[in-house]
Amino acid sequence: MSENKFENQVQHLMDELKLTPSEEVWPAVKKRISEKRKRRFILFFLPIIAGLILGAVYYYQNTRTSNITENKIIHTPVLTPDPVKENDTIHHAGSPDSEKLNKDQFPVANLLQEEKNHDQKTSQQIFNTPLINDGNKSAEFNSVMKIVDTNMNVAEVITDSQFSGSNNNRVSDKVDDRIIHQEVINNNIEATVSIDTIDAENFTDSLPLKLSFKEEEKAKDTLEIKRDSILIVANEKKSGKWNFGFHFAAGLSKTGNRIIPVNEAMDYNSSPGQGSPILISLPKQSRAGFSFETGFVLQKQLTPRSSILTGLQYCYSSDRLLAGRRYDSTLRLQNSFSSAVNNYYRGNDQWYTNRYHFLELPIHFQYQLNKNSKVPVQWQGGLIFSQLVSTNGLVYDPALSGIYFHDKKLFNRSSLSISSGLSVQVNSKQKIKWSIGPQIKAGVTSLRKSSNDQNQYLLSGGLRVNLFLD
């Protein structure tokens, strides 16, 4: 019981030591509490937003990769040689004419790997097997040799034969054997050969059969026409849609104005009437602080080398000011929209960090400076419409030889800025495109309403990274 009594006495004494803030101090305490809550709110949601963005990029990339793997189809032109005319001589295997015919029309290129050579030789033997025709039996052959596309569906022989006897079955068996064996070779080739794109210059190296000079030239022309058509269609589709992306920029920012002329500085230190002038501490120039911005971007291609960009972004800017110590007392101001303040900063011994939070709508024009499609160098410039969400910035007033105080009403909520920058795209041929480069941004409209403060316009610069999903 004695221990509990002692604890109660200690607790009672501690409660008596608590200080109750006065009515003048309490509003300042409330402001500080609300400012801390806003900071915690922003710091809490920033990691969540960043995680959602990274998760969306990861999901999108995996989905596109799986779709491309499942839907990959090899497209190559179809080449058809001149058909064999009616009443052409049928050459038997082993004869010189037969060997010459086979060399001219069915020479197989060494496209497969060494382990596939056995299948090639077996296939050639089946193709060169003679169609035996008895002397007593009359036969009329109307043979059409068709070389289908270069995906290795090669040498399907369609033979329309009209003759009697057991030779009919023998010819059918030969043709069926050729087709069945060729399908086995096709499966092996499709498992080892993957072609995404074929260059016109290297096209003949990808053919399973060696073509004549005319057929080779015809194949090149056909492929060039198809490739140009595909590029034109791709550019048309690309120019008609909006590409979605993200961006992040980090650097430095500060507020400033033109240097105050000498006569204006003299006016600050002069007072009307008689007597010696009162020395007034002039507004101090701010120093650069950290800044960053992040958001999503929408891009629309206008021409192959120009595009427009817009989107929505969050921007954080800051600067440092030698404002002095904080005094929690009521002070009547001289040249300000506010008649009095409950706290202010004065002196030269402490630094204060002004923080500005903006929600921005950029509208930019982008132009590619070089003609190199592998490493494009792009310039972009435009306007940025900003809305000030919150700030703890200080404003200058010449009272008491120069003080700084905080008042949200003395800041312009809406502002306009111009921006410019360069970027280099490092992987223009990929589905996910990255670009990086410097950028600068300068305020066109003033940030503060007070005419006494020289820190009116916001200037920032840094490095910007763009990520586009094509």
Short mmCIF file of N, CA and C in Angstrom, two decimals, residues 170-232:
data_model
loop_
_atom_site.label_atom_id
_atom_site.label_comp_id
_atom_site.label_asym_id
_atom_site.label_seq_id
_atom_site.Cartn_x
_atom_site.Cartn_y
_atom_site.Cartn_z
N ARG A 170 2.66 -47.78 -105.96
CA ARG A 170 4.06 -47.50 -105.66
C ARG A 170 4.33 -46.00 -105.68
N VAL A 171 3.76 -45.29 -106.63
CA VAL A 171 3.96 -43.84 -106.69
C VAL A 171 3.33 -43.16 -105.48
N SER A 172 2.12 -43.57 -105.08
CA SER A 172 1.45 -42.98 -103.91
C SER A 172 2.27 -43.20 -102.65
N ASP A 173 2.82 -44.42 -102.52
CA ASP A 173 3.63 -44.69 -101.34
C ASP A 173 4.86 -43.81 -101.30
N LYS A 174 5.49 -43.58 -102.47
CA LYS A 174 6.69 -42.74 -102.51
C LYS A 174 6.37 -41.30 -102.08
N VAL A 175 5.27 -40.78 -102.60
CA VAL A 175 4.90 -39.40 -102.27
C VAL A 175 4.55 -39.28 -100.79
N ASP A 176 3.82 -40.26 -100.24
CA ASP A 176 3.47 -40.21 -98.83
C ASP A 176 4.71 -40.27 -97.95
N ASP A 177 5.66 -41.15 -98.35
CA ASP A 177 6.89 -41.24 -97.56
C ASP A 177 7.65 -39.92 -97.56
N ARG A 178 7.66 -39.26 -98.71
CA ARG A 178 8.37 -37.97 -98.78
C ARG A 178 7.75 -36.94 -97.84
N ILE A 179 6.44 -36.86 -97.88
CA ILE A 179 5.75 -35.86 -97.06
C ILE A 179 5.91 -36.16 -95.58
N ILE A 180 5.76 -37.44 -95.18
CA ILE A 180 5.86 -37.80 -93.77
C ILE A 180 7.27 -37.53 -93.25
N HIS A 181 8.28 -37.94 -94.04
CA HIS A 181 9.65 -37.72 -93.58
C HIS A 181 9.99 -36.23 -93.51
N GLN A 182 9.44 -35.47 -94.44
CA GLN A 182 9.72 -34.03 -94.43
C GLN A 182 9.09 -33.36 -93.21
N GLU A 183 7.92 -33.84 -92.77
CA GLU A 183 7.30 -33.27 -91.58
C GLU A 183 8.16 -33.50 -90.34
N VAL A 184 8.84 -34.65 -90.25
CA VAL A 184 9.75 -34.90 -89.14
C VAL A 184 10.90 -33.90 -89.15
N ILE A 185 11.44 -33.63 -90.36
CA ILE A 185 12.53 -32.65 -90.47
C ILE A 185 12.03 -31.26 -90.08
N ASN A 186 10.79 -30.93 -90.50
CA ASN A 186 10.23 -29.61 -90.18
C ASN A 186 10.16 -29.39 -88.67
N ASN A 187 9.72 -30.42 -87.95
CA ASN A 187 9.61 -30.28 -86.50
C ASN A 187 10.97 -30.05 -85.85
N ASN A 188 11.99 -30.76 -86.34
CA ASN A 188 13.33 -30.57 -85.79
C ASN A 188 13.86 -29.17 -86.07
N ILE A 189 13.58 -28.69 -87.27
CA ILE A 189 14.08 -27.37 -87.66
C ILE A 189 13.38 -26.27 -86.86
N GLU A 190 12.05 -26.37 -86.72
CA GLU A 190 11.30 -25.35 -85.99
C GLU A 190 11.70 -25.30 -84.53
N ALA A 191 12.20 -26.42 -83.99
CA ALA A 191 12.64 -26.44 -82.60
C ALA A 191 14.00 -25.79 -82.41
N THR A 192 14.78 -25.67 -83.50
CA THR A 192 16.14 -25.13 -83.38
C THR A 192 16.32 -23.79 -84.03
N VAL A 193 15.41 -23.39 -84.92
CA VAL A 193 15.56 -22.14 -85.67
C VAL A 193 14.49 -21.17 -85.20
N SER A 194 14.89 -19.98 -84.79
CA SER A 194 13.96 -18.92 -84.41
C SER A 194 14.37 -17.66 -85.12
N ILE A 195 13.44 -17.12 -85.91
CA ILE A 195 13.73 -15.93 -86.71
C ILE A 195 12.75 -14.85 -86.31
N ASP A 196 13.27 -13.76 -85.82
CA ASP A 196 12.42 -12.61 -85.51
C ASP A 196 12.30 -11.67 -86.69
N THR A 197 13.43 -11.29 -87.25
CA THR A 197 13.44 -10.42 -88.42
C THR A 197 14.50 -10.90 -89.37
N ILE A 198 14.31 -10.66 -90.68
CA ILE A 198 15.25 -11.08 -91.71
C ILE A 198 15.64 -9.86 -92.52
N ASP A 199 16.92 -9.62 -92.65
CA ASP A 199 17.42 -8.54 -93.46
C ASP A 199 17.38 -8.94 -94.92
N ALA A 200 17.15 -7.98 -95.79
CA ALA A 200 17.12 -8.28 -97.22
C ALA A 200 18.48 -8.76 -97.70
N GLU A 201 19.59 -8.21 -97.12
CA GLU A 201 20.91 -8.60 -97.57
C GLU A 201 21.26 -10.01 -97.14
N ASN A 202 20.76 -10.44 -95.93
CA ASN A 202 21.08 -11.76 -95.42
C ASN A 202 19.96 -12.75 -95.66
N PHE A 203 19.05 -12.41 -96.55
CA PHE A 203 17.87 -13.24 -96.72
C PHE A 203 18.23 -14.60 -97.31
N THR A 204 19.15 -14.62 -98.28
CA THR A 204 19.47 -15.88 -98.96
C THR A 204 20.16 -16.85 -98.03
N ASP A 205 20.82 -16.35 -96.97
CA ASP A 205 21.48 -17.26 -96.03
C ASP A 205 20.47 -18.00 -95.17
N SER A 206 19.23 -17.52 -95.11
CA SER A 206 18.21 -18.15 -94.28
C SER A 206 17.36 -19.14 -95.05
N LEU A 207 17.57 -19.29 -96.36
CA LEU A 207 16.74 -20.18 -97.16
C LEU A 207 17.21 -21.62 -97.03
N PRO A 208 16.28 -22.57 -96.98
CA PRO A 208 16.68 -23.97 -96.93
C PRO A 208 17.14 -24.49 -98.28
N LEU A 209 16.69 -23.87 -99.37
CA LEU A 209 17.07 -24.28 -100.72
C LEU A 209 17.82 -23.16 -101.40
N LYS A 210 18.82 -23.51 -102.14
CA LYS A 210 19.58 -22.51 -102.88
C LYS A 210 18.78 -22.09 -104.10
N LEU A 211 18.58 -20.77 -104.25
CA LEU A 211 17.76 -20.25 -105.32
C LEU A 211 18.63 -19.81 -106.47
N SER A 212 18.00 -19.73 -107.61
CA SER A 212 18.69 -19.17 -108.76
C SER A 212 18.83 -17.67 -108.59
N PHE A 213 19.60 -17.04 -109.48
CA PHE A 213 19.84 -15.59 -109.34
C PHE A 213 18.54 -14.81 -109.45
N LYS A 214 17.67 -15.17 -110.40
CA LYS A 214 16.42 -14.44 -110.58
C LYS A 214 15.52 -14.61 -109.37
N GLU A 215 15.44 -15.84 -108.86
CA GLU A 215 14.59 -16.08 -107.70
C GLU A 215 15.12 -15.34 -106.46
N GLU A 216 16.45 -15.27 -106.33
CA GLU A 216 17.04 -14.56 -105.21
C GLU A 216 16.72 -13.07 -105.25
N GLU A 217 16.84 -12.46 -106.45
CA GLU A 217 16.52 -11.05 -106.59
C GLU A 217 15.03 -10.79 -106.32
N LYS A 218 14.20 -11.71 -106.81
CA LYS A 218 12.76 -11.57 -106.58
C LYS A 218 12.43 -11.65 -105.09
N ALA A 219 13.12 -12.54 -104.37
CA ALA A 219 12.89 -12.67 -102.93
C ALA A 219 13.29 -11.41 -102.19
N LYS A 220 14.44 -10.82 -102.59
CA LYS A 220 14.88 -9.58 -101.94
C LYS A 220 13.88 -8.45 -102.15
N ASP A 221 13.41 -8.31 -103.40
CA ASP A 221 12.46 -7.24 -103.70
C ASP A 221 11.17 -7.43 -102.91
N THR A 222 10.70 -8.68 -102.85
CA THR A 222 9.46 -8.97 -102.11
C THR A 222 9.61 -8.62 -100.64
N LEU A 223 10.75 -9.01 -100.06
CA LEU A 223 10.97 -8.74 -98.65
C LEU A 223 11.10 -7.25 -98.37
N GLU A 224 11.76 -6.51 -99.27
CA GLU A 224 11.88 -5.07 -99.09
C GLU A 224 10.52 -4.39 -99.09
N ILE A 225 9.66 -4.81 -100.04
CA ILE A 225 8.32 -4.22 -100.12
C ILE A 225 7.53 -4.51 -98.85
N LYS A 226 7.60 -5.77 -98.39
CA LYS A 226 6.85 -6.13 -97.19
C LYS A 226 7.38 -5.40 -95.97
N ARG A 227 8.71 -5.29 -95.88
CA ARG A 227 9.28 -4.61 -94.72
C ARG A 227 8.92 -3.13 -94.70
N ASP A 228 8.97 -2.48 -95.86
CA ASP A 228 8.57 -1.07 -95.93
C ASP A 228 7.10 -0.89 -95.57
N SER A 229 6.27 -1.83 -96.04
CA SER A 229 4.84 -1.75 -95.72
C SER A 229 4.60 -1.89 -94.23
N ILE A 230 5.34 -2.82 -93.61
CA ILE A 230 5.18 -3.03 -92.17
C ILE A 230 5.61 -1.78 -91.40
N LEU A 231 6.72 -1.16 -91.83
CA LEU A 231 7.20 0.05 -91.15
C LEU A 231 6.20 1.19 -91.27
N ILE A 232 5.61 1.33 -92.47
CA ILE A 232 4.63 2.40 -92.68
C ILE A 232 3.41 2.19 -91.79
#
